[in-house]
Every structure is written in structure tokens, then in C-alpha cells.
């Protein structure tokens, strides 16, 4: 499983580590967690990984140029944010056909069509995040899953630069 973002409190990575530890223990899964990014919470997260006994299965990957390409082979993408706008990394996960688990903040519910394109959980809810991670691990979602396919289709139809240009031309045409 992979998470990508700035290592800061609003990304909810401490909660993600707690949920990952619990989900992994409950199903005895062999999943690993990679958190890609840099930020002020790096030491806090390193300490949390050690405290949870996850040093062999959870890693902080640091900054990775083109990190979205890691999503191609990911068993799942997790966005545990407490607050978000319209996260580009979520669109990238949709494009790369990664199974998605995200908190229902900002534009995320709309992007995931209120759960049709990925799993949604409330923010700051350890039990819900743990249960959803456990379910993802147990089911072992693959790129042919209906929600993953729906997410990829939505990105290719609605969130491309060509679509954005067409929308701008329509607005400009209506103004002119």
C-alpha cells in the first residue's frame, strides 16, 4: 500500500500508521506501507513506526520525483488527510488504476463519486480507517475491479487538460 503527500499533521499519516498496524495484525497480511514525501513530521512518523513495531513493513520513502509512477504496482492507495482541496495525487491514483481508500474531506467525495470509485471513510476515525484497510487487504482488489475502472474512466473523461481547455473555451464563448 502507498500514501503520497507532505509529511505534515493535516495528512493524517500518524493515524494511517496506527490503522495499518491494526489492520495488518487482524488479518495477518503480508502487506507493506510506503509513505512518500518530505515534511516537518518526518521524525514523528519515524518514531511512530518504531513504536508500532513496523520497521520492517512501513517505510518513509522521502521525496521521489514522479512518485505517481509508484502507483502502477501499488496494492492500494491510501489518503488519510484531515483536510484537502482537490488533491492531484488522488487523480493520479485514479489514472494509474490503484484501488483507493480516502477520507471524505474537500473534493474527495465528489472525485470518488461518493464511494463508487473508491472507499471513503470519515477523517480522524481510526476504527473506520482500520476496517477499510483490513477489507482492502482481505479482498485484494485488482485493477479490473469495477470501482477502479470507474475511477480511471472518470479521470480520462473529466480531468484531462483537453477537457479543461474545452470547458474554458465554452465559458469564453458564452461570455463573448
Short mmCIF file of C-alpha atoms in Angstrom, two decimals:
data_model
loop_
_atom_site.label_atom_id
_atom_site.label_comp_id
_atom_site.label_asym_id
_atom_site.label_seq_id
_atom_site.Cartn_x
_atom_site.Cartn_y
_atom_site.Cartn_z
CA UNK A 1 0.00 0.00 0.00
CA UNK A 2 1.17 3.51 -0.71
CA UNK A 3 0.45 7.02 0.52
CA UNK A 4 1.91 10.12 -1.09
CA UNK A 5 1.97 13.60 0.41
CA UNK A 6 3.68 16.18 2.53
CA UNK A 7 4.68 14.79 5.93
CA UNK A 8 2.57 17.17 7.98
CA UNK A 9 -0.26 16.78 10.52
CA UNK A 10 -3.12 17.52 8.10
CA UNK A 11 -2.21 14.46 6.02
CA UNK A 12 -3.13 12.11 8.88
CA UNK A 13 -0.12 9.83 8.45
CA UNK A 14 0.16 9.06 12.18
CA UNK A 15 -3.42 7.78 12.11
CA UNK A 16 -2.64 5.87 8.90
CA UNK A 17 0.26 4.09 10.60
CA UNK A 18 -1.95 3.16 13.55
CA UNK A 19 -4.68 1.84 11.22
CA UNK A 20 -2.15 -0.07 9.12
CA UNK A 21 -0.67 -1.74 12.21
CA UNK A 22 -4.11 -2.79 13.45
CA UNK A 23 -5.39 -3.98 10.05
CA UNK A 24 -2.22 -5.95 9.38
CA UNK A 25 -2.39 -7.66 12.77
CA UNK A 26 -6.07 -8.53 12.43
CA UNK A 27 -5.68 -10.34 9.14
CA UNK A 28 -2.03 -11.43 9.41
CA UNK A 29 -1.43 -9.92 5.97
CA UNK A 30 1.99 -9.51 4.43
CA UNK A 31 1.28 -6.01 3.11
CA UNK A 32 3.80 -3.23 3.40
CA UNK A 33 3.19 0.52 3.59
CA UNK A 34 5.24 3.14 1.77
CA UNK A 35 4.70 6.78 2.61
CA UNK A 36 6.32 9.03 0.00
CA UNK A 37 7.05 12.67 0.77
CA UNK A 38 9.00 15.03 2.99
CA UNK A 39 7.99 17.43 5.71
CA UNK A 40 8.06 18.53 9.30
CA UNK A 41 6.50 15.31 10.67
CA UNK A 42 9.29 13.02 9.42
CA UNK A 43 10.77 12.40 12.89
CA UNK A 44 7.33 11.98 14.47
CA UNK A 45 6.44 9.36 11.85
CA UNK A 46 9.80 7.56 12.21
CA UNK A 47 9.19 7.35 15.96
CA UNK A 48 5.64 6.08 15.41
CA UNK A 49 6.83 3.37 13.00
CA UNK A 50 9.32 2.18 15.64
CA UNK A 51 6.77 2.35 18.48
CA UNK A 52 4.29 0.25 16.48
CA UNK A 53 6.95 -2.34 15.60
CA UNK A 54 6.57 -1.64 11.88
CA UNK A 55 10.21 -1.01 10.99
CA UNK A 56 10.30 -3.97 8.60
CA UNK A 57 6.99 -3.24 6.87
CA UNK A 58 6.43 0.55 6.89
CA UNK A 59 8.83 2.94 5.20
CA UNK A 60 9.16 6.66 4.70
CA UNK A 61 10.41 6.93 1.14
CA UNK A 62 11.27 10.62 1.20
CA UNK A 63 10.74 12.82 -1.82
CA UNK A 64 10.53 10.87 -5.07
CA UNK A 65 10.43 12.73 -8.37
CA UNK A 66 7.48 11.38 -10.37
CA UNK A 67 6.15 9.48 -7.35
CA UNK A 68 2.86 8.83 -9.12
CA UNK A 69 4.52 6.10 -11.19
CA UNK A 70 4.80 4.05 -7.98
CA UNK A 71 1.02 3.75 -8.06
CA UNK A 72 1.13 1.47 -11.10
CA UNK A 73 2.10 -1.53 -8.98
CA UNK A 74 0.54 -0.49 -5.67
CA UNK A 75 -1.86 -2.88 -3.95
CA UNK A 76 -3.75 0.23 -2.88
CA UNK A 77 -3.50 3.98 -2.43
CA UNK A 78 -4.49 5.50 0.92
CA UNK A 79 -5.22 9.17 1.52
CA UNK A 80 -5.75 9.72 5.25
CA UNK A 81 -5.99 13.51 5.17
CA UNK A 82 -7.83 15.58 7.74
CA UNK A 83 -8.28 18.39 5.20
CA UNK A 84 -7.80 18.60 1.43
CA UNK A 85 -8.85 20.63 -1.56
CA UNK A 86 -8.84 18.72 -4.84
CA UNK A 87 -5.75 16.50 -4.48
CA UNK A 88 -3.79 15.89 -7.66
CA UNK A 89 -2.29 12.70 -6.22
CA UNK A 90 -5.80 11.24 -5.94
CA UNK A 91 -6.40 11.91 -9.64
CA UNK A 92 -3.06 10.23 -10.34
CA UNK A 93 -4.08 7.18 -8.30
CA UNK A 94 -7.31 7.02 -10.28
CA UNK A 95 -5.38 7.27 -13.55
CA UNK A 96 -2.92 4.54 -12.51
CA UNK A 97 -5.84 2.24 -11.60
CA UNK A 98 -4.82 1.84 -7.97
CA UNK A 99 -7.55 0.75 -5.55
CA UNK A 100 -8.31 3.81 -3.43
CA UNK A 101 -9.14 4.40 0.22
CA UNK A 102 -9.57 8.05 1.20
CA UNK A 103 -11.08 10.27 3.84
CA UNK A 104 -14.23 12.16 2.92
CA UNK A 105 -12.83 15.69 3.05
CA UNK A 106 -12.67 18.51 0.49
CA UNK A 107 -13.41 17.45 -3.08
CA UNK A 108 -12.53 13.80 -2.42
CA UNK A 109 -16.12 12.51 -2.08
CA UNK A 110 -17.07 14.13 -5.39
CA UNK A 111 -13.93 12.83 -7.15
CA UNK A 112 -14.69 9.33 -5.91
CA UNK A 113 -18.38 9.66 -6.80
CA UNK A 114 -19.34 9.27 -3.15
CA UNK A 115 -17.79 5.82 -2.90
CA UNK A 116 -18.43 4.41 -6.39
CA UNK A 117 -14.79 4.98 -7.43
CA UNK A 118 -13.07 4.13 -4.18
CA UNK A 119 -13.64 3.60 -0.47
CA UNK A 120 -14.46 6.62 1.68
CA UNK A 121 -14.10 6.92 5.44
CA UNK A 122 -14.63 9.85 7.81
CA UNK A 123 -11.49 11.84 8.71
CA UNK A 124 -9.77 11.19 12.06
CA UNK A 125 -11.64 7.91 12.52
CA UNK A 126 -9.17 5.16 13.43
CA UNK A 127 -11.80 2.41 13.56
CA UNK A 128 -13.21 3.25 10.12
CA UNK A 129 -9.77 3.59 8.52
CA UNK A 130 -8.61 0.33 10.08
CA UNK A 131 -11.72 -1.54 8.93
CA UNK A 132 -11.47 -0.18 5.38
CA UNK A 133 -7.76 -1.06 5.16
CA UNK A 134 -8.46 -4.52 6.51
CA UNK A 135 -11.22 -5.01 3.94
CA UNK A 136 -8.95 -3.83 1.12
CA UNK A 137 -6.24 -6.24 2.23
CA UNK A 138 -8.66 -9.16 2.59
CA UNK A 139 -10.29 -8.59 -0.77
CA UNK A 140 -7.03 -7.91 -2.58
CA UNK A 141 -8.63 -5.55 -5.09
CA UNK A 142 -7.14 -5.65 -8.58
CA UNK A 143 -7.14 -3.21 -11.48
CA UNK A 144 -10.19 -4.89 -13.03
CA UNK A 145 -12.39 -4.05 -10.05
CA UNK A 146 -15.46 -2.00 -11.05
CA UNK A 147 -14.61 0.93 -8.75
CA UNK A 148 -11.05 1.10 -10.08
CA UNK A 149 -12.28 1.01 -13.67
CA UNK A 150 -14.87 3.71 -12.91
CA UNK A 151 -12.15 5.91 -11.39
CA UNK A 152 -9.88 5.50 -14.43
CA UNK A 153 -12.75 6.31 -16.79
CA UNK A 154 -13.69 9.42 -14.81
CA UNK A 155 -10.13 10.74 -14.99
CA UNK A 156 -9.84 10.14 -18.72
CA UNK A 157 -13.24 11.74 -19.40
CA UNK A 158 -13.39 14.61 -16.92
CA UNK A 159 -9.97 15.58 -15.62
CA UNK A 160 -7.69 15.95 -18.63
CA UNK A 161 -6.04 19.11 -19.93
CA UNK A 162 -8.01 18.73 -23.19
CA UNK A 163 -11.29 18.64 -21.26
CA UNK A 164 -10.22 21.67 -19.22
CA UNK A 165 -9.36 23.60 -22.40
CA UNK A 166 -12.74 22.72 -23.93
CA UNK A 167 -14.51 23.89 -20.78
CA UNK A 168 -12.58 27.19 -20.81
CA UNK A 169 -13.44 27.75 -24.48
CA UNK A 170 -17.10 27.12 -23.67
CA UNK A 171 -17.02 29.68 -20.87
CA UNK A 172 -15.19 32.23 -23.02
CA UNK A 173 -17.66 31.60 -25.84
CA UNK A 174 -20.60 32.20 -23.53
CA UNK A 175 -19.03 35.46 -22.29
CA UNK A 176 -18.19 36.73 -25.80
#
